[in-house]
PDB file of C-alpha atoms in Angstrom:
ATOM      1  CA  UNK A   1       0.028  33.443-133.886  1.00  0.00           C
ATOM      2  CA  UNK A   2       2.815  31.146-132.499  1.00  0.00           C
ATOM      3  CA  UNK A   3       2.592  27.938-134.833  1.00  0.00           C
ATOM      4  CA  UNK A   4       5.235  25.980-133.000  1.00  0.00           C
ATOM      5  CA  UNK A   5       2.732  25.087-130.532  1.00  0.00           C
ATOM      6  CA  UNK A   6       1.246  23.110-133.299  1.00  0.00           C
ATOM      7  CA  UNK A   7       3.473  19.609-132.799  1.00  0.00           C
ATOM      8  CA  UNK A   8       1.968  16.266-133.960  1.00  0.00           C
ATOM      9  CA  UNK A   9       5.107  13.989-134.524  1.00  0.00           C
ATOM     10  CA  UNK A  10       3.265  10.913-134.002  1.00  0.00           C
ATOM     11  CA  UNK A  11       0.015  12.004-136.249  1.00  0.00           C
ATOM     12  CA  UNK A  12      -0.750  10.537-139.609  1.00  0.00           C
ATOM     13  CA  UNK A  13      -3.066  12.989-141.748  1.00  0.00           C
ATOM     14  CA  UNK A  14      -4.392  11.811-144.596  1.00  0.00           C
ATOM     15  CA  UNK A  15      -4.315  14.779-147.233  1.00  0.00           C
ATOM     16  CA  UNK A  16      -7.020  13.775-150.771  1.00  0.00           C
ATOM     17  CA  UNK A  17      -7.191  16.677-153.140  1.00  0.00           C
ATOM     18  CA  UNK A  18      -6.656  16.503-156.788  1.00  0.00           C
ATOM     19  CA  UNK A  19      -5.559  19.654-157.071  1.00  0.00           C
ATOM     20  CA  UNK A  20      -1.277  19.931-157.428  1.00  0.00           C
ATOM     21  CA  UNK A  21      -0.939  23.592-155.988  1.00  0.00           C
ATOM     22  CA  UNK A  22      -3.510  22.458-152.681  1.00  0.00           C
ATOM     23  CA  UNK A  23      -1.528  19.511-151.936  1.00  0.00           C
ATOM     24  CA  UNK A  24       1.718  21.787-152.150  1.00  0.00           C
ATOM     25  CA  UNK A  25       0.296  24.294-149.863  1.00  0.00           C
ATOM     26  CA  UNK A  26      -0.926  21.295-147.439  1.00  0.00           C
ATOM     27  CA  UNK A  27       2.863  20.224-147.498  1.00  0.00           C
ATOM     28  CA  UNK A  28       4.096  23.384-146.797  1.00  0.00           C
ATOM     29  CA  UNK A  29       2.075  24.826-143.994  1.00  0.00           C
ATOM     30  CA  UNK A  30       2.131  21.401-142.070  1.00  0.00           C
ATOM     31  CA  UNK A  31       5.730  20.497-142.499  1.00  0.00           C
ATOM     32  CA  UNK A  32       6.592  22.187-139.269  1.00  0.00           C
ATOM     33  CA  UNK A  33       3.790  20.231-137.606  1.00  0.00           C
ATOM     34  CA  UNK A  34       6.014  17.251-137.790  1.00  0.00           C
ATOM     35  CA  UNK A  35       3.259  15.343-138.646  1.00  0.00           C
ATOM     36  CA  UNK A  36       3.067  12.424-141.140  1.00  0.00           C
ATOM     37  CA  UNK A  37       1.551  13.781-144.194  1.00  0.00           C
ATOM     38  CA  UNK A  38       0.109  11.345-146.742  1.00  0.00           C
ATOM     39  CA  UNK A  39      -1.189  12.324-150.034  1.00  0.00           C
ATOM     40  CA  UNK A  40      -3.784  11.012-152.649  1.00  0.00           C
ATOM     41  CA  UNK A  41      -5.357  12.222-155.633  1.00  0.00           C
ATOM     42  CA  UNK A  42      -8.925  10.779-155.280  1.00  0.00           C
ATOM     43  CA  UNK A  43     -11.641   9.269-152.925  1.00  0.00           C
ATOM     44  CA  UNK A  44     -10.820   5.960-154.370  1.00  0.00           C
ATOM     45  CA  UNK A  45      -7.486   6.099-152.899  1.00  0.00           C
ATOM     46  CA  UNK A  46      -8.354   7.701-149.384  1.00  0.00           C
ATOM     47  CA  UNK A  47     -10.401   5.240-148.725  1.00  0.00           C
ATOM     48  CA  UNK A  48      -8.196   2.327-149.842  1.00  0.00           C
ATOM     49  CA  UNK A  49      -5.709   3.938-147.572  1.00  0.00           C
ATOM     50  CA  UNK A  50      -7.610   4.325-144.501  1.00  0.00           C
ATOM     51  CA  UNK A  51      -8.677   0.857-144.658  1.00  0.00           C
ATOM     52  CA  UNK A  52      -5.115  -0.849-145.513  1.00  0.00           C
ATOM     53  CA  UNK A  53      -2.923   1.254-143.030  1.00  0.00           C
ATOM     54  CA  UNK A  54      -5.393   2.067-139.733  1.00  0.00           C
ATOM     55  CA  UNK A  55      -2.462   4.297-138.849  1.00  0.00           C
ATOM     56  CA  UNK A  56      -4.203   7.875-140.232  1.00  0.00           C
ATOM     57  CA  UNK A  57      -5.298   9.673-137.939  1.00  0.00           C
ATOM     58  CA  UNK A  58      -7.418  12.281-139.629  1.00  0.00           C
ATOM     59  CA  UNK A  59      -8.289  12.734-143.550  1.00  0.00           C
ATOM     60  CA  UNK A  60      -8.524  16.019-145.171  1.00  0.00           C
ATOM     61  CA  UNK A  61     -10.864  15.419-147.792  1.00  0.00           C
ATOM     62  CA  UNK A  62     -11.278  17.563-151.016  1.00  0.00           C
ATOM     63  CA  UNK A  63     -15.172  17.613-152.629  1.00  0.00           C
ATOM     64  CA  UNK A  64     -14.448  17.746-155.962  1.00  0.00           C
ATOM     65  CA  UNK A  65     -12.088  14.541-157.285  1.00  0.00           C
ATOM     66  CA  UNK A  66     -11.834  12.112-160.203  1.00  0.00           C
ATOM     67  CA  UNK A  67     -12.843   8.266-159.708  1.00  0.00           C
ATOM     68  CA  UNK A  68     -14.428   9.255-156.406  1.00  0.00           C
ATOM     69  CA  UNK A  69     -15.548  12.584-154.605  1.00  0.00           C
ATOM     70  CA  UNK A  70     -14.977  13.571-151.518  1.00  0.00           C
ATOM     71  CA  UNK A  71     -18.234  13.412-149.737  1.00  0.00           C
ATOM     72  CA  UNK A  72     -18.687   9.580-151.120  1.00  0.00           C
ATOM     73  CA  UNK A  73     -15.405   8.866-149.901  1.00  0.00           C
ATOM     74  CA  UNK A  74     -16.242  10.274-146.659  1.00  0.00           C
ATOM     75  CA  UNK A  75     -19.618   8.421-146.059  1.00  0.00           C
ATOM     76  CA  UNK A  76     -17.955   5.075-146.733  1.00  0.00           C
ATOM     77  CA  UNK A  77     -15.146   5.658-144.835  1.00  0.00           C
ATOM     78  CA  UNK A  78     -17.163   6.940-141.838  1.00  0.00           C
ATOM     79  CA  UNK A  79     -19.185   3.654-141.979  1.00  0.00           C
ATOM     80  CA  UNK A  80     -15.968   1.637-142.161  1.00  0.00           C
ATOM     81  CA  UNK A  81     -14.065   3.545-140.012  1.00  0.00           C
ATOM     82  CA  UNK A  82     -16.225   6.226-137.725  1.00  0.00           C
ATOM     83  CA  UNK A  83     -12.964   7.103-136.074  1.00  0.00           C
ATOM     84  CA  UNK A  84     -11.135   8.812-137.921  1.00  0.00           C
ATOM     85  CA  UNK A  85     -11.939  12.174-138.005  1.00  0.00           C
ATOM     86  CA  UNK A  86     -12.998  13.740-141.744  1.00  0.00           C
ATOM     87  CA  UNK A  87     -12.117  17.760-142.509  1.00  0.00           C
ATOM     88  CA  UNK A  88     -13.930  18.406-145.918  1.00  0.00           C
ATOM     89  CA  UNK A  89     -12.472  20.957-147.407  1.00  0.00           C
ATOM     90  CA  UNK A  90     -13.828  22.350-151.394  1.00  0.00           C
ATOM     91  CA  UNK A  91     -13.625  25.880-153.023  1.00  0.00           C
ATOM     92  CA  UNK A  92     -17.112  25.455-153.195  1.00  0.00           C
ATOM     93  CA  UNK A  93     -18.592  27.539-150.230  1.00  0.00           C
ATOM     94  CA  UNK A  94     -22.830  27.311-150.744  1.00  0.00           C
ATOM     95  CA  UNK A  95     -24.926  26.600-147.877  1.00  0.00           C
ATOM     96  CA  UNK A  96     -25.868  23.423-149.802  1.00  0.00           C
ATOM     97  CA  UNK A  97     -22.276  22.158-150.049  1.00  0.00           C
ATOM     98  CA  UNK A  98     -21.263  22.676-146.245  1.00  0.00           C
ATOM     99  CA  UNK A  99     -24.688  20.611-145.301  1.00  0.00           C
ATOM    100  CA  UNK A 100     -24.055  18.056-147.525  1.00  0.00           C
ATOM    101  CA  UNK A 101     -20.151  17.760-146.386  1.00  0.00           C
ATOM    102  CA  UNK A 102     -22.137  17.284-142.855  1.00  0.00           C
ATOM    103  CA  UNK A 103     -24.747  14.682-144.273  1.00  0.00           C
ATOM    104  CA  UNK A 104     -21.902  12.367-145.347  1.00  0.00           C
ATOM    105  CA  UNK A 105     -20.075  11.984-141.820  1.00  0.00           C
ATOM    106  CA  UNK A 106     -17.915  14.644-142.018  1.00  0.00           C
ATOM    107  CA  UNK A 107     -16.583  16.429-139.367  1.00  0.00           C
ATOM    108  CA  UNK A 108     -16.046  19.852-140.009  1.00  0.00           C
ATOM    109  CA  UNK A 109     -16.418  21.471-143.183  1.00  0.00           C
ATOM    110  CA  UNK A 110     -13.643  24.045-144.273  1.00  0.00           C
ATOM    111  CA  UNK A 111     -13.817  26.459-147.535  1.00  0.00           C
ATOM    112  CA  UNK A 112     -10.470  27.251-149.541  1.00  0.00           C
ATOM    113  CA  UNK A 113      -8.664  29.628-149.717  1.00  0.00           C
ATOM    114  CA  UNK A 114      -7.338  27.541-146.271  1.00  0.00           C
ATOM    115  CA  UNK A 115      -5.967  29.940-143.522  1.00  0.00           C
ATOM    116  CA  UNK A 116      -3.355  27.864-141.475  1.00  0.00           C
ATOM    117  CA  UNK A 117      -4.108  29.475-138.441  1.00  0.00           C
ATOM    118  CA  UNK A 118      -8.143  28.340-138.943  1.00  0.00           C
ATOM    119  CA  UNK A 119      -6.946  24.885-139.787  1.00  0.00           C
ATOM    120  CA  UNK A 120      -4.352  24.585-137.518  1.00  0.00           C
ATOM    121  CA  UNK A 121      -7.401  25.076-134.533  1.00  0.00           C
ATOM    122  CA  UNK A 122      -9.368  22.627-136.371  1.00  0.00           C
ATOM    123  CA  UNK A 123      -6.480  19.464-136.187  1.00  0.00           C
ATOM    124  CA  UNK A 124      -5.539  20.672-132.567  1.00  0.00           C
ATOM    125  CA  UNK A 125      -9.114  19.572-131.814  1.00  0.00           C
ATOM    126  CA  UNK A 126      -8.906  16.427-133.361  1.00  0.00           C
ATOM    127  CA  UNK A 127      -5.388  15.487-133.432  1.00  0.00           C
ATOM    128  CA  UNK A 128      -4.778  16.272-129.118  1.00  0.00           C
ATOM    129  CA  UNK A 129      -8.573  14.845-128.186  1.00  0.00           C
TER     130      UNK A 129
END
């Protein structure tokens, strides 16, 4: 797959995942996006984010986080802000999880491990709407 067709210069994505190795492999497989990548280690602080600097385009949101999970974080911020596209992404992958991902406002619902060419497809859709 050609990934330089995947350009978002003027893109912020919000990246919220606990998790020190995901947030490296986030950095790594979008820094040739050229998109703005912002990370945060909990709910708490994606949705402070979101709300303080309007500028994020789309949040990848993590389930499973300290102070506030993902799928809280995602139905408040998709009351506050029902713009702004929401990717949940978990290593949990039960039929349970993805409908409750959907149930909070999320949308799209992505299990790790996270192939780049799978996610890539998934921010073209939202990022170039």
């Amino acid at each position: 797959m050609d990934y330089n067709r995947y350009s978002w210069p003027n893109k912020t994505i919000l990246i919220a995942d606990d998790d020190v190795l995901s947030r490296k492999y986030f950095a790594k497989i979008l820094e040739l996006t050229r998109a703005k990548l912002i990370f945060v280690k909990n709910g708490k602080e994606a949705l402070t984010y979101c709300i303080k600097k309007p500028t994020v385009d789309l949040v990848l949101m993590d389930i499973k986080m300290p102070l506030k999970d993902g799928l809280t974080a995602t139905k408040e911020l998709k009351e506050l802000c029902p713009e702004i596209p929401v990717i949940v992404e978990t290593a949990y992958a039960f039929d349970c999880d993805k409908a409750n991902a959907l149930a909070s406002g999320a949308n799209e619902f992505i299990t790790k491990p996270i192939y780049r060419e799978y996610l890539f497809e998934l921010l073209e859709k939202y990022l170039n709407r």
